[in-house]
Coordinates of C-alpha atoms in Angstrom, one line a residue:
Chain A
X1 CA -26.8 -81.8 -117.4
X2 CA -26.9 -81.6 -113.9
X3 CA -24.2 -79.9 -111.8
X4 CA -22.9 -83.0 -110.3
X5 CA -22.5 -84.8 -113.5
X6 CA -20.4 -81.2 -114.9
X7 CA -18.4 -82.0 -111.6
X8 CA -17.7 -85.6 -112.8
X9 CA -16.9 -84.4 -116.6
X10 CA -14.6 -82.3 -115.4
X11 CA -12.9 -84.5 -113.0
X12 CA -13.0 -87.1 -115.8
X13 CA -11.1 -84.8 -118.3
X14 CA -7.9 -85.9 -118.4
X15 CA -6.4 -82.1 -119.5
X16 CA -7.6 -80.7 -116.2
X17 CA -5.5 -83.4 -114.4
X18 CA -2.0 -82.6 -116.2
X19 CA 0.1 -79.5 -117.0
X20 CA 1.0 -76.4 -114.7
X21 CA -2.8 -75.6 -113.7
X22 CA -4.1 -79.4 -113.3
X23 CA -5.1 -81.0 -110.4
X24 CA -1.7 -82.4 -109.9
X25 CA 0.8 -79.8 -109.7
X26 CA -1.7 -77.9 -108.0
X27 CA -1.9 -80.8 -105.4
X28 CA 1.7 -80.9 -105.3
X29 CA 2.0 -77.0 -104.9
X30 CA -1.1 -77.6 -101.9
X31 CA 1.2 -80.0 -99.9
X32 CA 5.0 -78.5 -100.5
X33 CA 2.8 -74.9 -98.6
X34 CA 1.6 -77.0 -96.3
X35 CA 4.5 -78.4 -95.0
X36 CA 6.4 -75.6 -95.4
X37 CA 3.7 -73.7 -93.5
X38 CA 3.8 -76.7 -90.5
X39 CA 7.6 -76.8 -90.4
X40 CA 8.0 -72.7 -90.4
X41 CA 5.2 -72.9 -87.4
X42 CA 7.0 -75.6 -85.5
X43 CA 10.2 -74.1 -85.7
X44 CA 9.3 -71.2 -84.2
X45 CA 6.8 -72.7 -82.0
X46 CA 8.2 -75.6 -80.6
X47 CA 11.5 -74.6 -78.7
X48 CA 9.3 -71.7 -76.9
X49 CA 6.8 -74.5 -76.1
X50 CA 9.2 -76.9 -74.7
X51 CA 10.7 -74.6 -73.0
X52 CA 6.9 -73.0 -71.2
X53 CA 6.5 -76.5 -70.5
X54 CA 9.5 -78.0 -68.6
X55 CA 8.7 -74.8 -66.7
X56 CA 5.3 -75.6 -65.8
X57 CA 4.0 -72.1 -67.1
X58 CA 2.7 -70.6 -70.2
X59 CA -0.6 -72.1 -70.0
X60 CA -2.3 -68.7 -70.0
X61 CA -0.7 -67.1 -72.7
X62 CA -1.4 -70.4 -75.2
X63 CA -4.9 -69.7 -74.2
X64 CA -4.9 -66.0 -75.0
X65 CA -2.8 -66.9 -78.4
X66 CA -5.2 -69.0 -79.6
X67 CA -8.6 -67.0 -78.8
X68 CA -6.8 -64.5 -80.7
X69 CA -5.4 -66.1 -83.8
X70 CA -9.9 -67.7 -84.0
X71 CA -11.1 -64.0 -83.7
X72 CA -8.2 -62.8 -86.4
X73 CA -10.2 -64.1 -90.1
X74 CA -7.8 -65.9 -92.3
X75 CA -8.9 -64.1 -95.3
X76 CA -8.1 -60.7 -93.3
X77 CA -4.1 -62.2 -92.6
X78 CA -3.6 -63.3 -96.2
X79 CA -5.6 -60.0 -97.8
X80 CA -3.2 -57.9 -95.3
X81 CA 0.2 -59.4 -95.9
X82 CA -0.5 -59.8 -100.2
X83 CA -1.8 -55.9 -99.8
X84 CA 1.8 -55.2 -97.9
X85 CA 3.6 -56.6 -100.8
X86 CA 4.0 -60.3 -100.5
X87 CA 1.9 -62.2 -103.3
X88 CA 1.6 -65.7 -103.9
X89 CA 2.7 -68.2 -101.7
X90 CA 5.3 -66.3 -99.7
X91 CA 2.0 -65.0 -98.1
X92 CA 0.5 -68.2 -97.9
X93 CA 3.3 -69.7 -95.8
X94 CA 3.1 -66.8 -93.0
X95 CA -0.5 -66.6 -92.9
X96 CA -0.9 -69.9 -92.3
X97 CA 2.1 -70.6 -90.0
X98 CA 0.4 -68.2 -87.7
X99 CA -2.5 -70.0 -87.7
X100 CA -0.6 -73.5 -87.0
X101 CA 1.0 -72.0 -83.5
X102 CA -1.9 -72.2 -81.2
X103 CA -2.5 -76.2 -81.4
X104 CA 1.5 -76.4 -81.5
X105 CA 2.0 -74.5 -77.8
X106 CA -1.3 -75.4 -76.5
X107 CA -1.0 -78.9 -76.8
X108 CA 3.3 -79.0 -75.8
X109 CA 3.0 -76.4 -72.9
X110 CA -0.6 -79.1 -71.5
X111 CA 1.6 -82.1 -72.1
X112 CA 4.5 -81.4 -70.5
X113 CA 2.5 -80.2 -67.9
X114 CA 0.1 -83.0 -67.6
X115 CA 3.6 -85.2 -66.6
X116 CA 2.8 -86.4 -63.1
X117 CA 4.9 -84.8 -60.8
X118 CA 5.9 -87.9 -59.1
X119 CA 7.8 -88.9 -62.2
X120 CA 9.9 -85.5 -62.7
X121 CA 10.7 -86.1 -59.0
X122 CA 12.0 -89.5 -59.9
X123 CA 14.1 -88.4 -63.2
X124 CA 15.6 -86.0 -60.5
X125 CA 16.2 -88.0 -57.8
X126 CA 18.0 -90.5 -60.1
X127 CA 20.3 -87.4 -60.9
X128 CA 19.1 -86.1 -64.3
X129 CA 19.5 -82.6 -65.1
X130 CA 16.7 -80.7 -66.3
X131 CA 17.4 -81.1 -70.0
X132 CA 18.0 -84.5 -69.6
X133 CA 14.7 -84.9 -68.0
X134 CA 13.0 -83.0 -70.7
X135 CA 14.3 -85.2 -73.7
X136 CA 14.3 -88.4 -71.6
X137 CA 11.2 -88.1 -69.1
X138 CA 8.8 -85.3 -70.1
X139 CA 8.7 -85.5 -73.9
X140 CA 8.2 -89.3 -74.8
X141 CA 5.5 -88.8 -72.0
X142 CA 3.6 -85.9 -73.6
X143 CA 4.0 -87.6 -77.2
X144 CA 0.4 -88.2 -78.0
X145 CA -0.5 -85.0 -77.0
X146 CA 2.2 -83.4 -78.8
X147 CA 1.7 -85.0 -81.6
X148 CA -2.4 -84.6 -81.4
X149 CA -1.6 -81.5 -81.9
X150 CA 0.8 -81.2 -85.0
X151 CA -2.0 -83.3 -86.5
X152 CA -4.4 -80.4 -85.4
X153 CA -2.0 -77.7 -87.0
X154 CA -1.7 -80.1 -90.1
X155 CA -5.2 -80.2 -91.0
X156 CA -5.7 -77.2 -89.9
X157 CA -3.2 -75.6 -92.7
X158 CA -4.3 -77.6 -95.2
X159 CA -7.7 -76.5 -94.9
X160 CA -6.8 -73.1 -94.4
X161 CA -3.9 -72.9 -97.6
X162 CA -7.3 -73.0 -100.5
X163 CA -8.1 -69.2 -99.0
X164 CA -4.7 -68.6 -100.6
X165 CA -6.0 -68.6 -103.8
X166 CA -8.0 -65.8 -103.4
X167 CA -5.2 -64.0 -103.1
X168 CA -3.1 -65.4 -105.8
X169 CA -1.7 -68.3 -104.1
X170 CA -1.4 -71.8 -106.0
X171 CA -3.4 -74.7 -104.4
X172 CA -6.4 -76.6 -105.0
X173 CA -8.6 -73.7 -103.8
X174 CA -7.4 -72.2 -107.2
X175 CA -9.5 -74.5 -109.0
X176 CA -12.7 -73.8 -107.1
X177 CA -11.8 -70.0 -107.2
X178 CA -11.6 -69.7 -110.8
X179 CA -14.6 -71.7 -111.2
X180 CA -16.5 -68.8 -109.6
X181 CA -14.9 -66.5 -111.9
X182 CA -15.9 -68.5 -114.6
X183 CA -19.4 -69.1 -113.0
X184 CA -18.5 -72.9 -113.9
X185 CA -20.1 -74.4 -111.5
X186 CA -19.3 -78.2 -112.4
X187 CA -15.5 -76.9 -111.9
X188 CA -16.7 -75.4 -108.6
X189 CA -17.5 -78.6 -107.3
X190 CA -15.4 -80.9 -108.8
X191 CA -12.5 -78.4 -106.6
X192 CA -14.5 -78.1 -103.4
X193 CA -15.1 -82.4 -103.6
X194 CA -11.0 -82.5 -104.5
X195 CA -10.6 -80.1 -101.3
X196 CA -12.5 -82.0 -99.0
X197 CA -10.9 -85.1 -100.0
X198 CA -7.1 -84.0 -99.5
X199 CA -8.0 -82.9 -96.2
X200 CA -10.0 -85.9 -95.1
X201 CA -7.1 -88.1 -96.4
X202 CA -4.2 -85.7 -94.5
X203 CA -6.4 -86.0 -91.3
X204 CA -6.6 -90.3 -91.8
X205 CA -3.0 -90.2 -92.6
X206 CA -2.2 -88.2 -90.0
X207 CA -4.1 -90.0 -87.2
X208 CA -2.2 -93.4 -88.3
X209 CA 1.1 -91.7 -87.7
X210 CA 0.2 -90.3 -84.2
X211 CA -1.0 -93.5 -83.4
X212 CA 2.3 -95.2 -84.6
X213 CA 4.5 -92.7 -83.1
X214 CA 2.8 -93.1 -79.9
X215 CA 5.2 -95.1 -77.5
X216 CA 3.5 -98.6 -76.9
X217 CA 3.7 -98.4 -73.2
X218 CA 1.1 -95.7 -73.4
X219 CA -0.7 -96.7 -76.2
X220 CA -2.3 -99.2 -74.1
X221 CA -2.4 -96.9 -71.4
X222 CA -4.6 -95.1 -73.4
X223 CA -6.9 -97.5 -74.7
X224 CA -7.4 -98.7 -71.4
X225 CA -8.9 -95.1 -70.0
X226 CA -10.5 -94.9 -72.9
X227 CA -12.9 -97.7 -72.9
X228 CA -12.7 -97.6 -69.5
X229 CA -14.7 -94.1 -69.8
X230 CA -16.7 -95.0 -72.3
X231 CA -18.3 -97.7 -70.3
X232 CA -18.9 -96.0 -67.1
X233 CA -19.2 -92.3 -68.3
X234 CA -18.2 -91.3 -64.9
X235 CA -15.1 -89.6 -65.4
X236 CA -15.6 -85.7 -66.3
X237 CA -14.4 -84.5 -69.6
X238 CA -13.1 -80.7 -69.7
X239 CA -15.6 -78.3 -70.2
X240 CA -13.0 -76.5 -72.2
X241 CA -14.6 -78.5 -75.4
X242 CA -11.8 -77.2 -77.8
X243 CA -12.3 -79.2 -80.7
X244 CA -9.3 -81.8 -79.8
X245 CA -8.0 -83.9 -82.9
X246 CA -9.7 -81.9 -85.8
X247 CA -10.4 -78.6 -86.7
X248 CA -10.2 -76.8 -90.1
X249 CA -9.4 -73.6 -88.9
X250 CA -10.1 -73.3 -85.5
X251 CA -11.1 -69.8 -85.9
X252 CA -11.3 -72.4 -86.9
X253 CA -13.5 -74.6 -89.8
X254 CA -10.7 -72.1 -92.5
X255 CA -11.9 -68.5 -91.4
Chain B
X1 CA 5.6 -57.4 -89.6
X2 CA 5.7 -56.0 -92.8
X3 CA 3.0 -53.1 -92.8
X4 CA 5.7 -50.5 -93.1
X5 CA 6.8 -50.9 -96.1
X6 CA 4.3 -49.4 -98.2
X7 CA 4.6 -45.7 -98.3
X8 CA 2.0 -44.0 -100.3
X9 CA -0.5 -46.5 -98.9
X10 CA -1.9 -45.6 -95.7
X11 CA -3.3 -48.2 -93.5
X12 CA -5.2 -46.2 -91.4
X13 CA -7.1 -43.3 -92.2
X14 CA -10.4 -41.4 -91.4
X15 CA -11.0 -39.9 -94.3
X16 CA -11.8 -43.1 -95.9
X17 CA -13.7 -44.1 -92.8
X18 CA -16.0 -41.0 -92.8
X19 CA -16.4 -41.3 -96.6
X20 CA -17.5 -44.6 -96.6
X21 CA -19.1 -45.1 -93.3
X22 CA -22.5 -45.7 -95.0
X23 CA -20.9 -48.7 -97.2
X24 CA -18.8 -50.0 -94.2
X25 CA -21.9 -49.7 -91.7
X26 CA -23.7 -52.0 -94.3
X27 CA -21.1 -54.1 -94.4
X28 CA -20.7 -54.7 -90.6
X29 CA -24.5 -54.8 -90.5
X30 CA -24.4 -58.2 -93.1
X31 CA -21.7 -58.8 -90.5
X32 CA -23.8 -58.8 -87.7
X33 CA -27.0 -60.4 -88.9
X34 CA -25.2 -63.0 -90.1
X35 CA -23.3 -64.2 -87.1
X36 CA -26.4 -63.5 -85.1
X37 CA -28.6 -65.7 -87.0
X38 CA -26.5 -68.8 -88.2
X39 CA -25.4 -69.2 -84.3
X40 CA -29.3 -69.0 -83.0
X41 CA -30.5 -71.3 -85.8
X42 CA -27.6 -73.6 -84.6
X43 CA -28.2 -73.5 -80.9
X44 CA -31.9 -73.9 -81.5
X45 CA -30.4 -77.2 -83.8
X46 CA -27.6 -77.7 -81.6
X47 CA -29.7 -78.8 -77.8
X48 CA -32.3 -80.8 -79.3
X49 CA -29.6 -83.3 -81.3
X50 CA -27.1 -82.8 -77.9
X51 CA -30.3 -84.2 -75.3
X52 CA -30.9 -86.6 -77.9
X53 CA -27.0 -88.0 -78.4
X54 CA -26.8 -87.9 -74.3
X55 CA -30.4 -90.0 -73.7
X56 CA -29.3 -92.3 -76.3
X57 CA -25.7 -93.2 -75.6
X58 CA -25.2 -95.3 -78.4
X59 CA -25.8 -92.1 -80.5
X60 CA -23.0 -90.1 -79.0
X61 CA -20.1 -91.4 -81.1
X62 CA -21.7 -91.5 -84.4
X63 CA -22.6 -88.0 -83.7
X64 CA -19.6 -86.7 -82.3
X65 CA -17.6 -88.5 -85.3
X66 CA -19.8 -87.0 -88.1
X67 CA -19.4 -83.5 -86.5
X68 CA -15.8 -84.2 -86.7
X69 CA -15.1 -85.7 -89.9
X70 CA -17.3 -82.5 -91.3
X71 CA -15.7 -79.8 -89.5
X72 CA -12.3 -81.1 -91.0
X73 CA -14.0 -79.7 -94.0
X74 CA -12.9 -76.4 -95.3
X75 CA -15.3 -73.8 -95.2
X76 CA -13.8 -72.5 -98.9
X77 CA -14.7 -76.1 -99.9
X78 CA -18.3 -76.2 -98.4
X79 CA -19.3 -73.2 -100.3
X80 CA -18.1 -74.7 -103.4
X81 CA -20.3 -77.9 -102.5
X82 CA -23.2 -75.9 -101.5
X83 CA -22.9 -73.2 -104.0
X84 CA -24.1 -75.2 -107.3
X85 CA -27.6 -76.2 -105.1
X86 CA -28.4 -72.9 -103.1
X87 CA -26.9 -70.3 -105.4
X88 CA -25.4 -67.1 -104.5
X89 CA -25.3 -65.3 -101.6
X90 CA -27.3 -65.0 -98.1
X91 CA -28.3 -68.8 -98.2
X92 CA -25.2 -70.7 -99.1
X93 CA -22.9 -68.8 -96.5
X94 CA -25.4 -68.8 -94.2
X95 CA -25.9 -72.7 -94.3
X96 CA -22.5 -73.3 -94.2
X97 CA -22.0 -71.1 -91.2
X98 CA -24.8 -72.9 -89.5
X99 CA -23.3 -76.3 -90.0
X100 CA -20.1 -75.3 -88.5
X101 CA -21.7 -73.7 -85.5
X102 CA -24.2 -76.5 -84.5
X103 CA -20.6 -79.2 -84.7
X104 CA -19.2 -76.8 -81.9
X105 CA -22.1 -76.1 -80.2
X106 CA -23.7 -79.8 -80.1
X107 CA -20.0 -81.1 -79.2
X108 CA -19.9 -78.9 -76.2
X109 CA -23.1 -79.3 -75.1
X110 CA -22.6 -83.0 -75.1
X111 CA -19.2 -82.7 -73.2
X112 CA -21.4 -80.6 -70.7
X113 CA -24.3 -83.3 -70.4
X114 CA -21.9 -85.9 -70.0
X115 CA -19.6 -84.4 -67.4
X116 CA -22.7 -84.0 -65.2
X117 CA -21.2 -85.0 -61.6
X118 CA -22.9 -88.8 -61.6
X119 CA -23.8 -88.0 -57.4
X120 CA -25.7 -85.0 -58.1
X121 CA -27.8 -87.1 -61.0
X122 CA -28.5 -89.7 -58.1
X123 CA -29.3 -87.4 -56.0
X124 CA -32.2 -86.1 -58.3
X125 CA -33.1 -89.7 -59.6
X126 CA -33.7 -90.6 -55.7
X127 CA -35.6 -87.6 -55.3
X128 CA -38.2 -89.0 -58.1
X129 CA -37.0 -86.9 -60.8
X130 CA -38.3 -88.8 -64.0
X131 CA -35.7 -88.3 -67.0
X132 CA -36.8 -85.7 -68.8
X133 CA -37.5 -83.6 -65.8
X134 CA -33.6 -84.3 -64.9
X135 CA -32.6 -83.1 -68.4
X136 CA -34.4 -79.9 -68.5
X137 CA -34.0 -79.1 -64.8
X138 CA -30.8 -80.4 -63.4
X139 CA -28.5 -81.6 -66.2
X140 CA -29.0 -78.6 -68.5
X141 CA -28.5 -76.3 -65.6
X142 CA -25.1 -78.1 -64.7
X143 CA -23.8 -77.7 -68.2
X144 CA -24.5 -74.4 -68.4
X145 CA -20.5 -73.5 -68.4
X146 CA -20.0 -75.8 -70.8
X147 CA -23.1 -74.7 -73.3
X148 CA -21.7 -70.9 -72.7
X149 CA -18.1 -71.9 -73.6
X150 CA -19.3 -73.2 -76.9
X151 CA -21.6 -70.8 -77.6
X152 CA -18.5 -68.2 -77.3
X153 CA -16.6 -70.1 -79.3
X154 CA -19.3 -70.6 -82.0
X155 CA -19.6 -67.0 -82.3
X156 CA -16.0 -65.8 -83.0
X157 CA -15.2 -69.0 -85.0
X158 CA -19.0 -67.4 -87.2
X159 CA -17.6 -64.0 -87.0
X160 CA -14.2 -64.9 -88.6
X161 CA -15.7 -67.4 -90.7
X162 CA -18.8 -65.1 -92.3
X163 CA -15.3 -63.6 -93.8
X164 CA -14.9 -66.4 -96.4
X165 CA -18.3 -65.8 -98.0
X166 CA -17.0 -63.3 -100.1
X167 CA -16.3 -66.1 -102.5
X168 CA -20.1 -66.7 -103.0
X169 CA -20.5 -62.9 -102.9
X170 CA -21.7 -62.3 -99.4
X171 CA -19.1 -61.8 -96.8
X172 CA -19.9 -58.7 -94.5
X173 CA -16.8 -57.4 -93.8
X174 CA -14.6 -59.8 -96.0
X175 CA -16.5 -58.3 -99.2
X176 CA -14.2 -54.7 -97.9
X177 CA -11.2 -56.6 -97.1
X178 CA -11.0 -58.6 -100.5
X179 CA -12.4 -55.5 -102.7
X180 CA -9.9 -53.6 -100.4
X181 CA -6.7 -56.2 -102.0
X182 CA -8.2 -55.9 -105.3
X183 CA -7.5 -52.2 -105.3
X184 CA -4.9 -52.5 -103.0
X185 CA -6.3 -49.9 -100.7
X186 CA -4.6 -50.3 -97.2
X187 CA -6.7 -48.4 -95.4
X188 CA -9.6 -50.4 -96.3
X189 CA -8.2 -53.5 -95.7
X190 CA -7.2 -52.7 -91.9
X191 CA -10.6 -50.8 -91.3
X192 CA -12.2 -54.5 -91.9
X193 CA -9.7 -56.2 -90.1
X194 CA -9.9 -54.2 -87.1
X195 CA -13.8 -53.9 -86.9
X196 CA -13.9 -57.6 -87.1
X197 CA -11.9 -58.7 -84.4
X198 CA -13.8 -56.0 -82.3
X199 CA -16.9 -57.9 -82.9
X200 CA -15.5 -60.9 -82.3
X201 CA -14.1 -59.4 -78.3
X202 CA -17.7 -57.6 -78.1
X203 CA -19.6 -60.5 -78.4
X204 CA -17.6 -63.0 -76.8
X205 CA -17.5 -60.3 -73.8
X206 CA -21.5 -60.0 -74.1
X207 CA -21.8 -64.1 -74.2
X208 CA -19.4 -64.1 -71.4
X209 CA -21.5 -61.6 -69.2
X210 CA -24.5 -63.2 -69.8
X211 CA -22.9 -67.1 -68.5
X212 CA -21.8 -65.1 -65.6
X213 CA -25.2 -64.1 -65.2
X214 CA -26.5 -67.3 -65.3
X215 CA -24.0 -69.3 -63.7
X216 CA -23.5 -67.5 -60.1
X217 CA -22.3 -70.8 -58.6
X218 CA -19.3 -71.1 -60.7
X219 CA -17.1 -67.8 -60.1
X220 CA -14.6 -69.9 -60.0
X221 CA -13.1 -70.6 -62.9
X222 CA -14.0 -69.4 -66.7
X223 CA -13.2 -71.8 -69.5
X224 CA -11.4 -70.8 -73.0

C-alpha cells in the first residue's frame, strides 16, 4: 500500500476524527491558540502602532523588529520558553504572539503614514483634534493595509502554532509529530495535507474579510491602480519585496 | 521574560560549550552547508524562472500566485508531505528549504525586473539593444538592489528555517535546541539560539557588503 493511500485510510477512519486526540478537537484546540495568539499580539501591538503612526515615526524600529523576530527560529522561542517552565500552550500563545507583531506595526505605522498629508491638513483645518483625526481620518484610510496585515499575522500564526507540538503543545502539528514518532508515515501525511489545508482555507477566509472590511470608496480606488498597473507596468513596485499578503512565518514560511 | 526562573539550570555556560564544541561545531557546520546550498540551488532556480515570468508577462501572475499560495504552507507541513517520498534527513529538509527560498528570491527578482525605470529601457531599446542583450546587461544590472534584498532575506528566512528539520532528523542547530528541551538543559538551548541568530546577522552583513559592492550607484538608500 502506497503512502498516499495510508494517508487516505487514515483520514478515512472515522476514530482518528473524534475523541480528545482526533482531528477535531485538535482543530478546535489549533484555532482557539490562534486567536488567542492574534488577539494577545494585537493588544499589545496595536495601541503602540497607532500611536507611531499618527506620529509619522516608527518606521525604523518596525523594520528592525521584524528582521529580528525572521532571524530568531520559532522552534528556538518555543524550545526556550517550554525549557523556562511554561509547557503546553501557554508557550504556544507567547511564541507565537511575538511572531504576529512585526506585520501588525509594520503594516499600521506604513498606513497611517501612507495618509496623504493634504487630507490630515484638511481634518485639521476643519477643527478636529488629533484623536479625532486618527479614528475619523487616518484609520478608515489605512484599513486595507491594516487589515493586510492582521491577515499576514493570522496566517502567519497558524502556520507557525504546528511547531508547538514539538514541544508539547496541542494542534494539528500533533498529529504529524506523533506520526514520526511512530514512523507512520500515512499519519504523517494525512497531518501535513490537514495542515496545509487549514492554513490555505484561514488565508481564503481571511482575504474575503479584508476585502469586505475594506471601505467601498477605496475598494474601487484600489481596483482602479491595480489594473491600471497591471496594464502599463510602468509604475515601480518597492524593492523592499517583503512578502505582502502571505507568509507562513516570515522568518518566515514557520521557522 | 521568564529565563530567571529556573535556578539550578544555567543558561549560559562554557563549560558545556568547551565540552561539546566538537558536537556543536558539527552542528553549526550542517547549519552552514545547509543554508549555503539550498539558497544557491535556489538562486541558480530562482533568475532563470524570474527572466522568464518578466519576458512573458502573461506568466507573471500565475507564478507570483503559485509562489504565494505555497509559501502559505507550513514548513512543519512540507516535511510531512515530502517526508514519505524522500525519506529522512539531508534531502527532504533540504528540498523544502529550497522551495521556500526560490518563492522569495524569484518574487523579488521579478519586483526588481519589473520596476526597471521604463526611460532607461528605451533608452537601451533605441540604442539597438536586442531583448536578451537588455535582460542580461541593463535590466539585471538595475535590479541588482532588489535581487540582493531577497537574497538577504532568503538567507535568514533558510537559516531560521533549517531549524525545523529536526523533525525529519536533520536540523543543524535545531537538532541542539530540541535535544537541549528534551533534557531540559538551558545552557544548550541558549548556545543554539544565540549561534543561530549570529549567523543569520553574519551572513546578512556578508550579502549586504557584497550588494554594496556591486551596486556603487545606489548609496542611497538600503532596503529591509
Amino acid at each position: 500500500m502506497s503512502v498516499f493511500q495510508e494517508a487516505l485510510a487514515w483520514l478515512n477512519d472515522p476514530l482518528n476524527w473524534t475523541g480528545r486526540g482526533g482531528v477535531l478537537a485538535l482543530t478546535k484546540a489549533h484555532v482557539i491558540v490562534s486567536t488567542l495568539a492574534v488577539l494577545l499580539a494585537a493588544a499589545v501591538t496595536m495601541p503602540l502602532a497607532l500611536w507611531l503612526g499618527h506620529r509619522r515615526r516608527g518606521a525604523r524600529a518596525g523594520v528592525v523588529v521584524a528582521n529580528t523576530t525572521r532571524a530568531l527560529p520559532t522552534l528556538a522561542l518555543l524550545t526556550l520558553l517550554a525549557a523556562s517552565g511554561l509547557f503546553g500552550n501557554t508557550a504556544t500563545v507567547l511564541a507565537c504572539a511575538v511572531f504576529a507583531v512585526p506585520p501588525l506595526l509594520t503594516n499600521t505605522v506604513t498606513g497611517l503614514g501612507d495618509v496623504d498629508a493634504d487630507v490630515r491638513d484638511a481634518a485639521r483645518g476643519v477643527g478636529m483634534s488629533g484623536a479625532r483625526s486618527l479614528w475619523a481620518v487616518e484609520v478608515p484610510l489605512a484599513i486595507p493595509l491594516i487589515a493586510a496585515g492582521l491577515r499576514t499575522a493570522s496566517v502567519q500564526v497558524v502556520a507557525t502554532v504546528p511547531l508547538a507540538a514539538l514541544v508539547g503543545g496541542r494542534s494539528l502539528g500533533s498529529i504529524v509529530v506523533e506520526g514520526f514518532g511512530l514512523q507512520n508515515y500515512g499519519q504523517v501525511l494525512a497531518g501535513g495535507l490537514l495542515v496545509a489545508a487549514l492554513c490555505l482555507v484561514v488565508e481564503g477566509l481571511l482575504a474575503l474579510l479584508q476585502h469586505v472590511s475594506t471601505p467601498p470608496g477605496l475598494r474601487s480606488l484600489a481596483r482602479e491602480s491595480s489594473t491600471r498597473r497591471t496594464r502599463t507596468r510602468s509604475s515601480r513596485p518597492s524593492p523592499v519585496a517583503e512578502p505582502v499578503t502571505t507568509g507562513s512565518n516570515g522568518p518566515s514560511p514557520s521557522s | 521574560m521568564h529565563f530567571a526562573e529556573a535556578p539550578p539550570n544555567p543558561w549560559f555556560s562554557w563549560q558545556y560549550i568547551e565540552r561539546n564544541s566538537a558536537d556543536i561545531a558539527r552542528a553549526l557546520e550542517q547549519h552552514v552547508s545547509l543554508t549555503l546550498e539550498a539558497v544557491a540551488i535556489a538562486f541558480v532556480l530562482a533568475l532563470p524562472l524570474a527572466a522568464l515570468a518578466h519576458l512573458r508577462p502573461r506568466l507573471a501572475g500565475p507564478v507570483l500566485g503559485v509562489a504565494g499560495v505555497l509559501y502559505t504552507i507550513p514548513s512543519l507541513a512540507l516535511f510531512a508531505v515530502l517526508a514519505p517520498y524522500t525519506g529522512i534527513g539531508r534531502t527532504t529538509v533540504l528540498i523544502g528549504l529550497v522551495s521556500y527560498a526560490l518563492l522569495v528570491l524569484t518574487r523579488n527578482v521579478l519586483v526588481g525586473l519589473q520596476g526597471v525605470d521604463p526611460a532607461v529601457r528605451d533608452a537601451a531599446r533605441g540604442m539597438g539593444y536586442g531583448r536578451g542583450r537588455l535582460l542580461l546587461s541593463v535590466e539585471l544590472p538595475q535590479a541588482l538592489p532588489s535581487v540582493v534584498a531577497g537574497l538577504r532575506l532568503a538567507t535568514v528566512t533558510t537559516v531560521a528555517l533549517v531549524t525545523v528539520g529536526v523533525v525529519v532528523g536533520y536540523g543543524g542547530l535545531g537538532t541542539l535546541m530540541f535535544r537541549g528541551f528534551r533534557s531540559n538543559y538551558h545552557a544548550e538551548i541558549m548556545t543554539a539560539t544565540v549561534l543561530c541568530l549570529l549567523l543569520a546577522l553574519l551572513f546578512d552583513l556578508v550579502i549586504a557588503g557584497v550588494g554594496r559592492r556591486l551596486t556603487p550607484w545606489s548609496r542611497v538608500e538600503s532596503p529591509v
